[in-house]
PDB file of C-alpha atoms in Angstrom:
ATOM      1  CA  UNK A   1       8.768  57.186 -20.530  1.00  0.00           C
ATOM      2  CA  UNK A   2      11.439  54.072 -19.055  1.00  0.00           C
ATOM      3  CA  UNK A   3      12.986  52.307 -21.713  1.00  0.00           C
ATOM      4  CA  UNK A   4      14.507  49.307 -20.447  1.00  0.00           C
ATOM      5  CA  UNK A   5      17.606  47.583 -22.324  1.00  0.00           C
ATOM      6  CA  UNK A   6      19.504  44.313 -21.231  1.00  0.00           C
ATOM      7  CA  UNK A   7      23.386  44.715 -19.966  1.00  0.00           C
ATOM      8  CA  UNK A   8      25.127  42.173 -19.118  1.00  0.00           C
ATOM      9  CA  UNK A   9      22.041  40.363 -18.834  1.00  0.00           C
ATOM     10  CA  UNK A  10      20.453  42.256 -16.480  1.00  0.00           C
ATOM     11  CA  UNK A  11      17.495  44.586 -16.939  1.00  0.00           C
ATOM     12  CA  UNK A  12      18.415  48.189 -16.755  1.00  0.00           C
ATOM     13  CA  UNK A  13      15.501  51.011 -16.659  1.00  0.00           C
ATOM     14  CA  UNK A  14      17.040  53.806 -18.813  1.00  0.00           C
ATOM     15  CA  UNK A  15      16.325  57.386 -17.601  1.00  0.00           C
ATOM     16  CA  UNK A  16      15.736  60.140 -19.996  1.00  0.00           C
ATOM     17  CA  UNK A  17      18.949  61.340 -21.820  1.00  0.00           C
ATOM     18  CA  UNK A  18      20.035  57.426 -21.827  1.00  0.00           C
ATOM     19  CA  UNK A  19      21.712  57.211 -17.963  1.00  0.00           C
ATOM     20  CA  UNK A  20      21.152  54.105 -16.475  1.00  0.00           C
ATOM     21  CA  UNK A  21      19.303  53.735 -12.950  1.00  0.00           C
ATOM     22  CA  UNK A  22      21.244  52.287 -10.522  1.00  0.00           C
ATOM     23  CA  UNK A  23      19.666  48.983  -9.404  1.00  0.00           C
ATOM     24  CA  UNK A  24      18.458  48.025  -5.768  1.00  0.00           C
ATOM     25  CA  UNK A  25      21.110  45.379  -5.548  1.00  0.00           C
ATOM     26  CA  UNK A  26      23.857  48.582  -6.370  1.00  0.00           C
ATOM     27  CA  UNK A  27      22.284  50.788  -3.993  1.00  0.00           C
ATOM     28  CA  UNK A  28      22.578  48.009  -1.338  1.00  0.00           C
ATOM     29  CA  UNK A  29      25.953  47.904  -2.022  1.00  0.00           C
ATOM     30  CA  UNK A  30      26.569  51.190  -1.947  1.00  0.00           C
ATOM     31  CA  UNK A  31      25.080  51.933   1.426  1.00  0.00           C
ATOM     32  CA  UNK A  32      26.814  49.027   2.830  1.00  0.00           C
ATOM     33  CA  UNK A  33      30.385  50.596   1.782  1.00  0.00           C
ATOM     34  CA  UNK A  34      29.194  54.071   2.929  1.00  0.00           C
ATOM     35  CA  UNK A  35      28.862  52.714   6.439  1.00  0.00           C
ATOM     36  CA  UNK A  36      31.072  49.933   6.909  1.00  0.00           C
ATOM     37  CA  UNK A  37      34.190  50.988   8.763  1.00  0.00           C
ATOM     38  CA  UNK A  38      35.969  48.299   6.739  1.00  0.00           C
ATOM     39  CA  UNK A  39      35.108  50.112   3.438  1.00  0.00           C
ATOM     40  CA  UNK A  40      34.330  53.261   2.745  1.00  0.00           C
ATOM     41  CA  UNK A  41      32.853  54.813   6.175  1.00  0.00           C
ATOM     42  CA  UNK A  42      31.541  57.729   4.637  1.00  0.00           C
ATOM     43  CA  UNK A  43      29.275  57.769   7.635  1.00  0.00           C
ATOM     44  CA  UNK A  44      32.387  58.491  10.247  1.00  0.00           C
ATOM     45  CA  UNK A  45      32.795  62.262   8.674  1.00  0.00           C
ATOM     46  CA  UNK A  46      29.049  62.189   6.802  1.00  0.00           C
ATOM     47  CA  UNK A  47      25.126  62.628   8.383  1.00  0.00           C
ATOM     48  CA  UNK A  48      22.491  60.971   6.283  1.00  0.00           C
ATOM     49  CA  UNK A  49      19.332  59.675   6.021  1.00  0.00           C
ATOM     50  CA  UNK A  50      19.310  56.585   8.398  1.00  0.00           C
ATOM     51  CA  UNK A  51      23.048  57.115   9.375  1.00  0.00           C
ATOM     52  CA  UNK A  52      23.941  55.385  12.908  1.00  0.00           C
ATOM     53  CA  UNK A  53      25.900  57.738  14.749  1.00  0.00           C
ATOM     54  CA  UNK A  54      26.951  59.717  11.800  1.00  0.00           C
ATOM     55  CA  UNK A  55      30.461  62.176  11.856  1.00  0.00           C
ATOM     56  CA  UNK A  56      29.935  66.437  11.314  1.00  0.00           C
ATOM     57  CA  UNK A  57      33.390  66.712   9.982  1.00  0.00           C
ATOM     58  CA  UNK A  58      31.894  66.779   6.290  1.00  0.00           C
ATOM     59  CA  UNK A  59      28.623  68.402   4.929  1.00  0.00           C
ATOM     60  CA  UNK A  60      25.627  66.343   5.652  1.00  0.00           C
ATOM     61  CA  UNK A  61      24.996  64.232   2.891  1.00  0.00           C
ATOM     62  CA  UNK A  62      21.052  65.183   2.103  1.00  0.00           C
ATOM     63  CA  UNK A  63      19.850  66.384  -1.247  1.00  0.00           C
ATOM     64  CA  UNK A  64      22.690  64.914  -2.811  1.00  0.00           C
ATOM     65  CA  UNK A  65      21.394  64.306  -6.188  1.00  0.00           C
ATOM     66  CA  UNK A  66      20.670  68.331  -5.949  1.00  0.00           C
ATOM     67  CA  UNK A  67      24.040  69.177  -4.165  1.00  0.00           C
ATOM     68  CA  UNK A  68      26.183  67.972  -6.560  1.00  0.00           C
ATOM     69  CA  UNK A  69      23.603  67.098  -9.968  1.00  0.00           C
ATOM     70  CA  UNK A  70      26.988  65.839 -12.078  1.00  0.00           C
ATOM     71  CA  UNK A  71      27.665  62.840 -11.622  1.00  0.00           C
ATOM     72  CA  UNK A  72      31.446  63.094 -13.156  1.00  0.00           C
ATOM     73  CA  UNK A  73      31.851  65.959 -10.578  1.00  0.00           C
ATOM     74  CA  UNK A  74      30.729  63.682  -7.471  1.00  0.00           C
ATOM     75  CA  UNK A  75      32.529  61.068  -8.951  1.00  0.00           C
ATOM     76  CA  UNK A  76      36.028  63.187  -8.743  1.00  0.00           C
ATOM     77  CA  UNK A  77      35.076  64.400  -5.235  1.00  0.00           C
ATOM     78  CA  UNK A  78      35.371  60.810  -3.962  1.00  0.00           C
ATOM     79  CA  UNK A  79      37.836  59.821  -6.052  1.00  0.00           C
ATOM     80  CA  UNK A  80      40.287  62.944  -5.229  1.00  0.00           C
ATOM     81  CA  UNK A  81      38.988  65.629  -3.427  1.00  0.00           C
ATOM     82  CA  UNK A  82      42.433  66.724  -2.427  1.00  0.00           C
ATOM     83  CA  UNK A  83      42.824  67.908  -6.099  1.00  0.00           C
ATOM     84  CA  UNK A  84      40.133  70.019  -6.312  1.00  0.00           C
ATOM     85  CA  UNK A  85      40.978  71.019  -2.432  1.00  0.00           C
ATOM     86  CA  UNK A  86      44.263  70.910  -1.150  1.00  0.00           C
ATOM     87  CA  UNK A  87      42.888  71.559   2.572  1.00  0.00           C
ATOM     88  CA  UNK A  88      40.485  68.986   2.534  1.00  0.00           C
ATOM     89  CA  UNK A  89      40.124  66.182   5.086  1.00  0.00           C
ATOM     90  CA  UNK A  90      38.785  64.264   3.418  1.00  0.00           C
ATOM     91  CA  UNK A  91      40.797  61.022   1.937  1.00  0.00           C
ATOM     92  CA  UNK A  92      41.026  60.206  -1.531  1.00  0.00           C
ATOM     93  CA  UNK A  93      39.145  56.914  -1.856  1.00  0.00           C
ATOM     94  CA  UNK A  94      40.198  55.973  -5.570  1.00  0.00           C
ATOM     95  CA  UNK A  95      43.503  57.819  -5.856  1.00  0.00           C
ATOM     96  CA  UNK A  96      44.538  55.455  -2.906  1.00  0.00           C
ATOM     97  CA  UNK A  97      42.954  52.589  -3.848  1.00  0.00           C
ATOM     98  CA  UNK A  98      41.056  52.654  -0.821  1.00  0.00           C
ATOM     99  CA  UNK A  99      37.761  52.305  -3.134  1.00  0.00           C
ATOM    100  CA  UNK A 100      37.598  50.615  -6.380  1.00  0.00           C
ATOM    101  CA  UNK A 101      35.769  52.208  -9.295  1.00  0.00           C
ATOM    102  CA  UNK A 102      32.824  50.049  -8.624  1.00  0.00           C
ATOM    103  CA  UNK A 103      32.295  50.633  -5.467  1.00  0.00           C
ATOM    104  CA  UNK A 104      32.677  54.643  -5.128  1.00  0.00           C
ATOM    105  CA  UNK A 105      29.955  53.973  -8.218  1.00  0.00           C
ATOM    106  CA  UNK A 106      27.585  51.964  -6.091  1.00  0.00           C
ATOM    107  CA  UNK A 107      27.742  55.076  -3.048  1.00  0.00           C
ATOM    108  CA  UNK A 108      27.151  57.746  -5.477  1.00  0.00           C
ATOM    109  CA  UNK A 109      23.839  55.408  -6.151  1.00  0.00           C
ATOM    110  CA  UNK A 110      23.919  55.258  -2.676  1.00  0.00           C
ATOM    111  CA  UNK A 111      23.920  59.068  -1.662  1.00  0.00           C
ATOM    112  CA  UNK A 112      21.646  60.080  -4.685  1.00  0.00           C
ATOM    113  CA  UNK A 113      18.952  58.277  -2.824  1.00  0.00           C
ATOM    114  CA  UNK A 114      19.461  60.394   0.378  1.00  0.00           C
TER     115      UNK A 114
END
């Protein structure tokens, strides 16, 4: 069963265990900064689920939600993957302020959809 509660004024449907479901409006935003060259690109190194002319340096993005299940985990990844993996690639979105916390928030609602 959805409970919904109000946040900042907005409806928000909790999920079970009391997470909060990302809204269309931050999924939208999220898959705008995953393909935008001007934000996050994701889509340059990424595949995906409606990805135009997507990158095979990284892992395809599909299953996300099942590839990496915690969020806090997915949420480091983007933020600094080069700590957990010193030979990554790929660049460190929040560590260098490439990202805001917002926004690598809105493309983890983003990529849990694909």
């Amino acid at each position: 069963m959805k409970r919904t509660s109000i946040l900042l004024g907005l409806a928000v449907a909790a999920l079970p265990g009391g997470v909060l479901a990302a809204t269309p409006q931050q999924i939208a935003a999220g898959e705008k900064i995953a393909t935008m060259k001007a934000l996050g690109n994701c889509v340059a190194c990424h595949s995906f689920a409606g990805a135009v002319e997507p990158g095979d340096v990284g892992p395809a993005l599909k299953n996300v939600k099942a590839m990496i299940p915690d969020r806090k985990t997915f949420y480091a990844i983007v933020f600094d993957e080069q700590a957990r993996n010193p030979q990554t690639v790929m660049p460190a979105f929040g560590k260098n302020l490439i990202l805001t916390p917002t926004q690598i928030n809105e493309v983890i609602d983003f990529l849990y959809t694909k």
